[in-house]
mmCIF file of C-alpha atoms in Angstrom:
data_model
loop_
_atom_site.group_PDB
_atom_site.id
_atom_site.type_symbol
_atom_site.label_atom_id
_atom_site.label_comp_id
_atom_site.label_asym_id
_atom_site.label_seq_id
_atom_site.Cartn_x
_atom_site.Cartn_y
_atom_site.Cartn_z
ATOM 1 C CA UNK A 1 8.727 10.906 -7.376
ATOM 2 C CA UNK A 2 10.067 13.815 -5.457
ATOM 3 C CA UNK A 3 12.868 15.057 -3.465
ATOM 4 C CA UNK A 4 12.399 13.886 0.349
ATOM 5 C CA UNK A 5 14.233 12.681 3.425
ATOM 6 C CA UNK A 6 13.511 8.723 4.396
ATOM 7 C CA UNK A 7 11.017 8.921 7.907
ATOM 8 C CA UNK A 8 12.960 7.677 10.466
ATOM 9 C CA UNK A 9 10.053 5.604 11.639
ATOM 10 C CA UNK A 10 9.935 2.091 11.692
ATOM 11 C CA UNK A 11 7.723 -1.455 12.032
ATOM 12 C CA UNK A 12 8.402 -2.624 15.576
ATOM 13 C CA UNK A 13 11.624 -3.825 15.034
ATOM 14 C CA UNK A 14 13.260 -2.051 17.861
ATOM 15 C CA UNK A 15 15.309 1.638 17.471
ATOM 16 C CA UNK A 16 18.652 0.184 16.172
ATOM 17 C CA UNK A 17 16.790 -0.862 12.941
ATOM 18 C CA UNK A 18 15.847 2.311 12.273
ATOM 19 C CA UNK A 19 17.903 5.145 10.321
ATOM 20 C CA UNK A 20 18.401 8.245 11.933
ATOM 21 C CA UNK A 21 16.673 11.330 10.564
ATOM 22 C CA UNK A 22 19.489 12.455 7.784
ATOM 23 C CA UNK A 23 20.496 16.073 7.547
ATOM 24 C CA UNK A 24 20.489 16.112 3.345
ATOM 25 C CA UNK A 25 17.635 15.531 1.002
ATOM 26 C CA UNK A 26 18.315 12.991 -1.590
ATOM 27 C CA UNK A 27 16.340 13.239 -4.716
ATOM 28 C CA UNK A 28 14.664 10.178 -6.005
ATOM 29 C CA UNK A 29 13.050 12.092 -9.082
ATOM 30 C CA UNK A 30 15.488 10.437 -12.154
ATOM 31 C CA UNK A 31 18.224 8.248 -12.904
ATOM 32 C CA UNK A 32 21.808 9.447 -12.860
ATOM 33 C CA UNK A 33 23.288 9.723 -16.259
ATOM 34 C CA UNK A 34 24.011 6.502 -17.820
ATOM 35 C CA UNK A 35 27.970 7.420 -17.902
ATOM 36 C CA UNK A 36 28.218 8.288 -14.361
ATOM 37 C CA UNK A 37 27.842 4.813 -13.900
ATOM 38 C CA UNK A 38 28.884 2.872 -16.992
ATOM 39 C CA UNK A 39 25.872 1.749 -18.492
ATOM 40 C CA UNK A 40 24.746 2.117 -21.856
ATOM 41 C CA UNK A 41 20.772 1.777 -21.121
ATOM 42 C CA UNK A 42 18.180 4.156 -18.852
ATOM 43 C CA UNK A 43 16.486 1.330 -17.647
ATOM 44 C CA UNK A 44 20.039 -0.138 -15.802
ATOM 45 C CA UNK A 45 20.549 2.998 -13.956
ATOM 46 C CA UNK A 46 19.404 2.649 -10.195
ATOM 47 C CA UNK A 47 21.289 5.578 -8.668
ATOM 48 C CA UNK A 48 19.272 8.947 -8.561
ATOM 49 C CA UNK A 49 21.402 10.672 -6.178
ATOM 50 C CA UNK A 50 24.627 10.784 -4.070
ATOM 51 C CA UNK A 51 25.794 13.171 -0.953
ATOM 52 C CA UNK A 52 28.856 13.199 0.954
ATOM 53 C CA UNK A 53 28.162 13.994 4.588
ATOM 54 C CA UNK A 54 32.028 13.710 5.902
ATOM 55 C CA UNK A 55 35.464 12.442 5.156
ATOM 56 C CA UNK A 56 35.045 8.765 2.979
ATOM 57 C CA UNK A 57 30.963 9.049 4.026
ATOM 58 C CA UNK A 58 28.102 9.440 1.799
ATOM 59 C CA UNK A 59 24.420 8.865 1.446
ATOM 60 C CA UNK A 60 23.076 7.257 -2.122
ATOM 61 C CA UNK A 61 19.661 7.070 -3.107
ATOM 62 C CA UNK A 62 18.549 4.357 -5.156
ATOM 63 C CA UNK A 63 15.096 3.552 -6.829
ATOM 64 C CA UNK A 64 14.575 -0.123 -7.763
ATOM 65 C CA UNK A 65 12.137 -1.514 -10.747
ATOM 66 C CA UNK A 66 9.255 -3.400 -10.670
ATOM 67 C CA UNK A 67 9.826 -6.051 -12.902
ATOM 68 C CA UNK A 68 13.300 -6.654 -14.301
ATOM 69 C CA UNK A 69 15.986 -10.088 -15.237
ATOM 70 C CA UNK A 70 17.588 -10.831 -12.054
ATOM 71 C CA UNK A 71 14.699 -9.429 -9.884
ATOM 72 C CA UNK A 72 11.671 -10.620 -11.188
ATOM 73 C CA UNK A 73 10.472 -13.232 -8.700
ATOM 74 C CA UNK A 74 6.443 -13.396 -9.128
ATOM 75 C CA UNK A 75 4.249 -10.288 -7.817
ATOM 76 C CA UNK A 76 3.809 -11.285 -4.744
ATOM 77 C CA UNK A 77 7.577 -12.387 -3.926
ATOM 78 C CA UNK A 78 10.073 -9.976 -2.388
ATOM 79 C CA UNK A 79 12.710 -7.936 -4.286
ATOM 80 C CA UNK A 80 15.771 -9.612 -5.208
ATOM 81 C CA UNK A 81 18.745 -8.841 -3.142
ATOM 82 C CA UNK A 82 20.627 -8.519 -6.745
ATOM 83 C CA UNK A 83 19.167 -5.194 -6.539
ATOM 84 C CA UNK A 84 21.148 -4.371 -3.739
ATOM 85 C CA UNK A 85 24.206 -5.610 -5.280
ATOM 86 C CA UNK A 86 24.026 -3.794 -8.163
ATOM 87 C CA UNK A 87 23.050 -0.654 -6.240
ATOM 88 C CA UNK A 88 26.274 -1.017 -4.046
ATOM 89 C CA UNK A 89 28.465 -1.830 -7.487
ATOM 90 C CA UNK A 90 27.299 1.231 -9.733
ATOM 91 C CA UNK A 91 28.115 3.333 -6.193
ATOM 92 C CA UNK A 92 31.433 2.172 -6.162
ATOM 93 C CA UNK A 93 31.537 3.650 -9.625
ATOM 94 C CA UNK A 94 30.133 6.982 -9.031
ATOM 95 C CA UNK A 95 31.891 7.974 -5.693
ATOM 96 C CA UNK A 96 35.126 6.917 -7.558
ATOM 97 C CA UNK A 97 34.615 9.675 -10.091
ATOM 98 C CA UNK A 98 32.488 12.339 -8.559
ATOM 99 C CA UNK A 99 34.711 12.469 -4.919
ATOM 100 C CA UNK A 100 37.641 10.554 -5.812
ATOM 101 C CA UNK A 101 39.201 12.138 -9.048
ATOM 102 C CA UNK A 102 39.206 8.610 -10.873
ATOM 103 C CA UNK A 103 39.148 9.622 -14.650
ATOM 104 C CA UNK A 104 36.072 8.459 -16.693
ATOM 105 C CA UNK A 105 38.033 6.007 -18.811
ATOM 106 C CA UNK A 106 39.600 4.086 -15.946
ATOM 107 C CA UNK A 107 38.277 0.323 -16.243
ATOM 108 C CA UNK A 108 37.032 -1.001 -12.784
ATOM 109 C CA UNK A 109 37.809 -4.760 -11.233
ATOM 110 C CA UNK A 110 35.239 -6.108 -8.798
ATOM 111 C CA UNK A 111 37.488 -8.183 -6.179
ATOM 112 C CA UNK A 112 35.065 -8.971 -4.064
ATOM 113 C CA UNK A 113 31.720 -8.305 -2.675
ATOM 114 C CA UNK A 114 28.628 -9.640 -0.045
ATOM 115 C CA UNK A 115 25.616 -8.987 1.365
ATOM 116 C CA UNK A 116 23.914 -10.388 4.658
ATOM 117 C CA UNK A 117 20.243 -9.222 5.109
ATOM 118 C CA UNK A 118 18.231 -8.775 8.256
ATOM 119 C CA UNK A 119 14.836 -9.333 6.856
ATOM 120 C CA UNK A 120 13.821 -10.235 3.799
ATOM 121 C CA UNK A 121 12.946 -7.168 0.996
ATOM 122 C CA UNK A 122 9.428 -5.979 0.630
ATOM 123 C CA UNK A 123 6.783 -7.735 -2.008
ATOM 124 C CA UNK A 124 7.183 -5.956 -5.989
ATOM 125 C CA UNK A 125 5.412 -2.695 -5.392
ATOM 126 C CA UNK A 126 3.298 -1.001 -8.096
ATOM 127 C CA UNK A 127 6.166 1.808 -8.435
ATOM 128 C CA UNK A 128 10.106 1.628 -7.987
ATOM 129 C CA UNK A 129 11.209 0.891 -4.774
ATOM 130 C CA UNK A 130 12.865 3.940 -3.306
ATOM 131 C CA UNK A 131 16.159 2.935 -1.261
ATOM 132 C CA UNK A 132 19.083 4.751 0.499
ATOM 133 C CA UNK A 133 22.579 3.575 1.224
ATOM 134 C CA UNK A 134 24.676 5.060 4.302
ATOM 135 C CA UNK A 135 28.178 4.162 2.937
ATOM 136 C CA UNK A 136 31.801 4.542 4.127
ATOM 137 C CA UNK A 137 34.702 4.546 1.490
ATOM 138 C CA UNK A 138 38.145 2.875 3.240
ATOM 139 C CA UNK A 139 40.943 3.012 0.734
ATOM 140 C CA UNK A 140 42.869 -0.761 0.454
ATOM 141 C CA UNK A 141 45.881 0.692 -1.529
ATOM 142 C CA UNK A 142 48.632 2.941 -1.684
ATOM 143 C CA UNK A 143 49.433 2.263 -5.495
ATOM 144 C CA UNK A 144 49.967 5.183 -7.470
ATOM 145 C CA UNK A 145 49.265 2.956 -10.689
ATOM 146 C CA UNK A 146 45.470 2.156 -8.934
ATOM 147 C CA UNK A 147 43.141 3.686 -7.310
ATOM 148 C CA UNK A 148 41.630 0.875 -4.163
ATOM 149 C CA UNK A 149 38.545 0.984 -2.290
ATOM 150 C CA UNK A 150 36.336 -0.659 -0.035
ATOM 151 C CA UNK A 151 32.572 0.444 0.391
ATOM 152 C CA UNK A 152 30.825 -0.911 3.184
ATOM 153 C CA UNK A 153 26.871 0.364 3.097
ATOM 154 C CA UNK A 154 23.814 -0.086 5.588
ATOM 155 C CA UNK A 155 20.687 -0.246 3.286
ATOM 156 C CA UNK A 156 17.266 1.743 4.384
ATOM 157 C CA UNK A 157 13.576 0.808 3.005
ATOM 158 C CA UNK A 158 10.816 2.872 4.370
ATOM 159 C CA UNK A 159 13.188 3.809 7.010
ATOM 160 C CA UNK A 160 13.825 0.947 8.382
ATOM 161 C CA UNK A 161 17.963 -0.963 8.121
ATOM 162 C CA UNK A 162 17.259 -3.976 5.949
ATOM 163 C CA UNK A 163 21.191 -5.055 6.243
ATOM 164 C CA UNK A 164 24.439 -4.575 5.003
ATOM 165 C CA UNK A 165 26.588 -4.937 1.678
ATOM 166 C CA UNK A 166 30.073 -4.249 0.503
ATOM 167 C CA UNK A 167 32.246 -4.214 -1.924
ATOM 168 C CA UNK A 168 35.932 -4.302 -3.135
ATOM 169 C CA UNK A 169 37.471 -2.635 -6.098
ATOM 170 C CA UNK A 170 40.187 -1.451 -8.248
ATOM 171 C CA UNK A 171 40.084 1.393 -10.873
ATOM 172 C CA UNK A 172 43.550 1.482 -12.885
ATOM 173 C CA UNK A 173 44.923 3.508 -15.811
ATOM 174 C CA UNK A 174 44.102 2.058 -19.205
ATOM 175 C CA UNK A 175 47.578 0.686 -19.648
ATOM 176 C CA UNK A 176 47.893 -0.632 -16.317
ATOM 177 C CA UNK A 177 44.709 -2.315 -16.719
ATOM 178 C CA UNK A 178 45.897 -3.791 -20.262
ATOM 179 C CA UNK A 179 48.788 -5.614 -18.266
ATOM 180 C CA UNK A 180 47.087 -6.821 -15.360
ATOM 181 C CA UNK A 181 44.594 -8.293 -17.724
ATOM 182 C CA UNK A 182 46.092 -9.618 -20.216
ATOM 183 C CA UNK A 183 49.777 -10.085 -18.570
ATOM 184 C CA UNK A 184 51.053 -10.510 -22.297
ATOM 185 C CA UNK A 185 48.421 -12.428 -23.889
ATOM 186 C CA UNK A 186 46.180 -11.461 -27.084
ATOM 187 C CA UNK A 187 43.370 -9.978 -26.328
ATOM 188 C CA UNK A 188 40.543 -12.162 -27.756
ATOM 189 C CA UNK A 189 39.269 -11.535 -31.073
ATOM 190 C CA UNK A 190 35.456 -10.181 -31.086
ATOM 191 C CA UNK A 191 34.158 -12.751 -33.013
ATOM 192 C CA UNK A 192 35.719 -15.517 -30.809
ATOM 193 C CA UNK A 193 32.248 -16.623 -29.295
ATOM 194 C CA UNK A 194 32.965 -19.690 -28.190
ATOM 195 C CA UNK A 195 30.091 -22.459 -27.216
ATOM 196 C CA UNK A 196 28.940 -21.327 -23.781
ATOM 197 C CA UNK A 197 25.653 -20.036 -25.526
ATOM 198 C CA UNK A 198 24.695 -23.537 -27.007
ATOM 199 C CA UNK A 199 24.615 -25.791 -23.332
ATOM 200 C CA UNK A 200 21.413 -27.183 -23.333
ATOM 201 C CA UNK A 201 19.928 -24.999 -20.275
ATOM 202 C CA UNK A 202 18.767 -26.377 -17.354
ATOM 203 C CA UNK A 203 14.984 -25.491 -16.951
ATOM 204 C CA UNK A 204 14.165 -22.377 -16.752
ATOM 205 C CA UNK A 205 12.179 -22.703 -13.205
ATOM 206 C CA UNK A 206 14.868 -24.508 -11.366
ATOM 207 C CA UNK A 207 16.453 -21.206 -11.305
ATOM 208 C CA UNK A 208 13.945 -18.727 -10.724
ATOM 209 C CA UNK A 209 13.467 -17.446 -14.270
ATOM 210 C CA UNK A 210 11.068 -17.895 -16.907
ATOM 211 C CA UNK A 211 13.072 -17.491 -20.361
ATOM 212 C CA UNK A 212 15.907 -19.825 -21.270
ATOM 213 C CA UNK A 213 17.624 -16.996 -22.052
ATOM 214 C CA UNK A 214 18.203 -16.156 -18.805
ATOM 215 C CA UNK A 215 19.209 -19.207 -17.860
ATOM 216 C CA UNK A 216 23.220 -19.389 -17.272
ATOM 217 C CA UNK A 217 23.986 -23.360 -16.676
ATOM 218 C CA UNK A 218 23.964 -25.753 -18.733
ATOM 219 C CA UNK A 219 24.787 -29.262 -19.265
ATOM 220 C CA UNK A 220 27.625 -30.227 -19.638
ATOM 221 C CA UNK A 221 28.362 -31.963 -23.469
ATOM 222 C CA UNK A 222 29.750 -35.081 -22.465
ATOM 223 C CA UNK A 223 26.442 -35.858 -20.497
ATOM 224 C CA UNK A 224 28.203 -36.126 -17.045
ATOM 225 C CA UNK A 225 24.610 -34.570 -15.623
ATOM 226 C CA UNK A 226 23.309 -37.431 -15.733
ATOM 227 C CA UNK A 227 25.065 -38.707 -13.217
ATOM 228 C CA UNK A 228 26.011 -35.242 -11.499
ATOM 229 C CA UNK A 229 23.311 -32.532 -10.139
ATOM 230 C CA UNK A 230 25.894 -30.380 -9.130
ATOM 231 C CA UNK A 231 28.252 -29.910 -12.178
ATOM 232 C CA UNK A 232 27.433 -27.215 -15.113
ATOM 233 C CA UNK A 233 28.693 -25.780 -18.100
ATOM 234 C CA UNK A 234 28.171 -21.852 -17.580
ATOM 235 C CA UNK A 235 26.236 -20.203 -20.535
ATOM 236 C CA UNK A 236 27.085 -16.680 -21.874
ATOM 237 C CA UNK A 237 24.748 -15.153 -24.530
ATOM 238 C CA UNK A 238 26.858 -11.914 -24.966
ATOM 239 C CA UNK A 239 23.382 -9.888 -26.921
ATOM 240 C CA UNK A 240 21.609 -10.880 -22.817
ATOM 241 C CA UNK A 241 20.430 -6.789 -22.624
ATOM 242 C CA UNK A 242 21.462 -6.711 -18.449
ATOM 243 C CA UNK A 243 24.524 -9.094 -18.408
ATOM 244 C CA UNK A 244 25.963 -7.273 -21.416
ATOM 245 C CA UNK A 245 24.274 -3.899 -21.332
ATOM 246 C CA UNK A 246 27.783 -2.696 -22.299
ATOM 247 C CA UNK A 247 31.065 -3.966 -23.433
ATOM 248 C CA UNK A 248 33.209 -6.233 -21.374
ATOM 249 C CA UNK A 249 36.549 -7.874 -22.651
ATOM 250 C CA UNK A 250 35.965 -10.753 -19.877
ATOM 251 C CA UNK A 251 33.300 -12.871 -18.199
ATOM 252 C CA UNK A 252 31.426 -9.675 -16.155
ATOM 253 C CA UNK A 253 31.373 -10.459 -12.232
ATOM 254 C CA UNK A 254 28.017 -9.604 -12.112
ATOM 255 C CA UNK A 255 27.270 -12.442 -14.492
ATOM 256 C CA UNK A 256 29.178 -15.204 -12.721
ATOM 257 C CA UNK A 257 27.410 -14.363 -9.533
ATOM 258 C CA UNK A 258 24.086 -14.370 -11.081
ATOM 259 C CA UNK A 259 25.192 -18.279 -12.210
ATOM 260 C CA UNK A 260 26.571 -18.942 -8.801
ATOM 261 C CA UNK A 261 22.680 -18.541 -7.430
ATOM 262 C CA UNK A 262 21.130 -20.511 -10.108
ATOM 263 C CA UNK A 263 24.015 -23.198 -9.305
ATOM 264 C CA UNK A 264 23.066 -22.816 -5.585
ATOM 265 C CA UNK A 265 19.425 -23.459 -6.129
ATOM 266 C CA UNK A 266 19.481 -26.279 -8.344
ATOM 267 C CA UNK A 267 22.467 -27.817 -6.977
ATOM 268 C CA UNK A 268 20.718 -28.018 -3.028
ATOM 269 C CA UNK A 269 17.094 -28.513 -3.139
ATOM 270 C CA UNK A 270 17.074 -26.989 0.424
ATOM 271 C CA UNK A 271 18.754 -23.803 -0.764
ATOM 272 C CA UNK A 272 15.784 -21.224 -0.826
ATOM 273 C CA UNK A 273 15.199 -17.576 -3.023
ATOM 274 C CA UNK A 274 15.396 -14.556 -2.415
ATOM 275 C CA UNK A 275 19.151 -15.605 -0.836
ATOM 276 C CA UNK A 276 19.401 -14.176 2.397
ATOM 277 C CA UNK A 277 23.852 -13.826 2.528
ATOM 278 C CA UNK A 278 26.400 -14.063 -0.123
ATOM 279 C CA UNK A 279 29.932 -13.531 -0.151
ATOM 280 C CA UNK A 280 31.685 -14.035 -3.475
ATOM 281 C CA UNK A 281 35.543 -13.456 -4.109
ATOM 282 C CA UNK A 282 36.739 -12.867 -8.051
ATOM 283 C CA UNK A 283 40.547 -13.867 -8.293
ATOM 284 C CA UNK A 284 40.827 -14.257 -12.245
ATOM 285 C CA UNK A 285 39.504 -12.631 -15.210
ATOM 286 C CA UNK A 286 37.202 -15.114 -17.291
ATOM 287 C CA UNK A 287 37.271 -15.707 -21.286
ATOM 288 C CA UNK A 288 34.313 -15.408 -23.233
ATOM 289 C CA UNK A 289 35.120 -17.626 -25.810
ATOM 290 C CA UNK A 290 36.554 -20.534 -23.360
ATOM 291 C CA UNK A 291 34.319 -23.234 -21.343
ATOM 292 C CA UNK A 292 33.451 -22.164 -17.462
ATOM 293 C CA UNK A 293 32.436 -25.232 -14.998
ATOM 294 C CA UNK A 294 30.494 -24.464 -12.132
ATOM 295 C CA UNK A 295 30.501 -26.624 -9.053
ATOM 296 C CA UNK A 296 28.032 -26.644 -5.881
ATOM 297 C CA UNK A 297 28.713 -28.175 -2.875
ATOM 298 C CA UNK A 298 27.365 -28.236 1.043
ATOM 299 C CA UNK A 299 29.871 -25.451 2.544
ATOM 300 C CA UNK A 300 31.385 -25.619 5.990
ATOM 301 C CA UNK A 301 28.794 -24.520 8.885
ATOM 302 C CA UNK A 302 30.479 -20.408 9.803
ATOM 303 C CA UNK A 303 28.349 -20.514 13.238
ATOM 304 C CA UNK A 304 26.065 -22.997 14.896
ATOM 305 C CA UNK A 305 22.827 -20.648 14.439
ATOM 306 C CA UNK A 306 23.680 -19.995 11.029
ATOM 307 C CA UNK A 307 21.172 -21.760 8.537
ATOM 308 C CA UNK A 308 23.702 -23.997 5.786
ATOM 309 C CA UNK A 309 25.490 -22.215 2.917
ATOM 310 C CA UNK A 310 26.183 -23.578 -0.255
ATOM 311 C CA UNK A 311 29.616 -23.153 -1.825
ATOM 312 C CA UNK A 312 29.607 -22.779 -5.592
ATOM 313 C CA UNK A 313 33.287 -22.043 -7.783
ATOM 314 C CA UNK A 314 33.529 -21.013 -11.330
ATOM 315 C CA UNK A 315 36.673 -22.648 -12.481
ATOM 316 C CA UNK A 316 37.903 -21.995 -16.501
ATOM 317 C CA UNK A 317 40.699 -24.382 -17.512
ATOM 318 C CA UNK A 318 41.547 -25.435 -14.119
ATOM 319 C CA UNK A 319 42.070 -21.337 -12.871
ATOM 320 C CA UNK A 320 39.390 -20.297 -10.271
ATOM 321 C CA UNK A 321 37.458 -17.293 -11.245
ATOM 322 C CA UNK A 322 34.992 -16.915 -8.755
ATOM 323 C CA UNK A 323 34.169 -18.641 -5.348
ATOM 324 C CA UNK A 324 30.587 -17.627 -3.304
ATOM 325 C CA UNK A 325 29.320 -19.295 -0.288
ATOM 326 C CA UNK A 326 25.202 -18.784 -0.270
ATOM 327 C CA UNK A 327 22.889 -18.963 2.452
ATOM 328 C CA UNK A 328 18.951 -18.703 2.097
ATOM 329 C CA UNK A 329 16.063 -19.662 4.409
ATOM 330 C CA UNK A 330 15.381 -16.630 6.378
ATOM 331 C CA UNK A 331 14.020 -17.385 9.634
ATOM 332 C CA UNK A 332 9.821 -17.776 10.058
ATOM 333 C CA UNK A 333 9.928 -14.876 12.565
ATOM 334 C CA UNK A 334 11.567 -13.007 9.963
ATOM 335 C CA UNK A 335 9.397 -13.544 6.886
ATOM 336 C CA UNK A 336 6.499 -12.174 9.182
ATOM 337 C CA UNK A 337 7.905 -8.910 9.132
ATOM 338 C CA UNK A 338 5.265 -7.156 7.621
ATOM 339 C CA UNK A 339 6.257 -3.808 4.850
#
């Protein structure tokens, strides 16, 4: 691809859907490098290019893959919101060392993070997907020790606002990050595996996926499945190529929230994919080599035109890692959008 501006034309959604013509080019030609976002492989790079355009604001441009665990959903189904997700999460990463002097070695903690779309993504094209992101950077924190940031983004296709996603994080000094996370404790051994990897899975379709290796719940041991849909044993198969494209000394976020879908759509029936709006909060750091439970349950109604959520928590030992409420089911006057 080449270096262009997004056309600030739209589909007949009305002018506020549309992005204003911007006043930089963003190039869509290549993938950042792979350490300007922590990732060890090409292929998990989405970011081709990042602009400030004022104080805390910035334009990213972002091409998305065809095909690809945690977005593959059939040629004819849209893109997975993931996408967005992980666009928004290796942004946070980049602005924090290109604009905001955080050293390369600083480890990151994802705190929290969401999504609510307008309409749902475009069908799998033939070629990437090119995508921008009109961010804002507020900072949460005046610790010296850590550097705190929010990112709140408006995502573009074809010109047109899709919705919105954010995210929280920290970035901290090695040593600061080896108290907060370990607050004492040994650090795990690396050949403490555990037996997350050995739940029987669920099947494979129930979630989405076609590979049992990509399938993150299974059944719980003691056979309490039998008698409860909405109760898992979470499965971690640290040599996954995505959900461990590089090291992690805990459970990565990304990975729990992946198994928070898959417990949302098996756990309700009614709960549809792509999602439509998740917001997911992670308050502890997980062990690989120690049992995860997830549980799914109806969640509380937010607003009376608001189709139901799903509330799924990750909970290790009896200490809450992660919490995400879910919503699907965009409406039929939305899925006739046409791309």
């Amino acid at each position: 691809m080449h270096d262009t501006t997004m056309p600030a034309t739209g589909h007949g959604q009305g002018a506020d859907s549309l992005r204003p013509a911007p006043e930089t080019r963003l190039s869509f030609t290549g993938p950042m490098p792979r350490s300007a976002v922590h990732k060890e492989a090409d292929s998990e790079v989405l970011l081709t290019d990042a602009k400030c355009i004022g104080k805390d604001r910035f334009t990213i441009a972002a091409l998305w893959p065809r095909d690809h665990f945690l977005r593959h959903r059939g040629a004819d189904a849209p893109s997975d919101p993931f996408l967005l997700v992980e666009s928004v999460r290796q942004t946070s990463i980049f602005l924090s060392h290109r604009f905001y002097g955080v050293p390369q070695e600083h480890p990151f903690v994802l705190c929290d993070l969401g999504f609510d779309l307008e309409y749902p993504l475009p069908p799998r094209r033939d070629s990437p997907l090119p995508v921008v992101l009109d961010a804002v950077c507020v900072p949460t924190t005046n610790n010296p020790r850590r550097f705190g940031m929010r990112l709140e983004t408006t995502a573009y296709i074809d010109g047109r606002r899709i919705g919105r996603a954010s995210l929280h994080w920290l970035a901290m000094a090695p040593k600061t990050y080896q108290l907060v996370r370990f607050r004492g404790a040994p650090a795990e051994s690396e050949g403490a595996r555990g037996e997350q990897s050995h739940a029987a899975p669920v099947p494979p379709q129930a979630v989405g996926h076609c590979h049992d290796r990509d399938v993150l719940l299974g059944w719980e041991p003691d056979g309490v499945h039998e008698t409860d849909q909405s109760t898992w044993r979470l499965r971690i198969n640290r040599d996954h190529p995505v959900l461990f494209d590089h090291h992690s000394d805990h459970i990565p976020g990304m990975l729990l929230l992946e198994a928070c879908r898959q417990a949302a759509l098996v756990g309700i029936p009614q709960t549809s994919d792509p999602l439509r709006k998740v917001s997911a909060t992670f308050t502890s750091f997980g062990e690989l080599s120690r049992p995860v439970t997830l549980h799914a349950r109806q969640a509380n109604q937010a607003a009376a035109d608001e189709h139901p959520g799903i509330s799924v928590t990750a909970l290790q030992e009896g200490k809450i890692l992660a919490s995400a409420v879910v919503r699907g089911n965009f409406a039929t006057q939305m899925c006739g959008a046409a791309w």
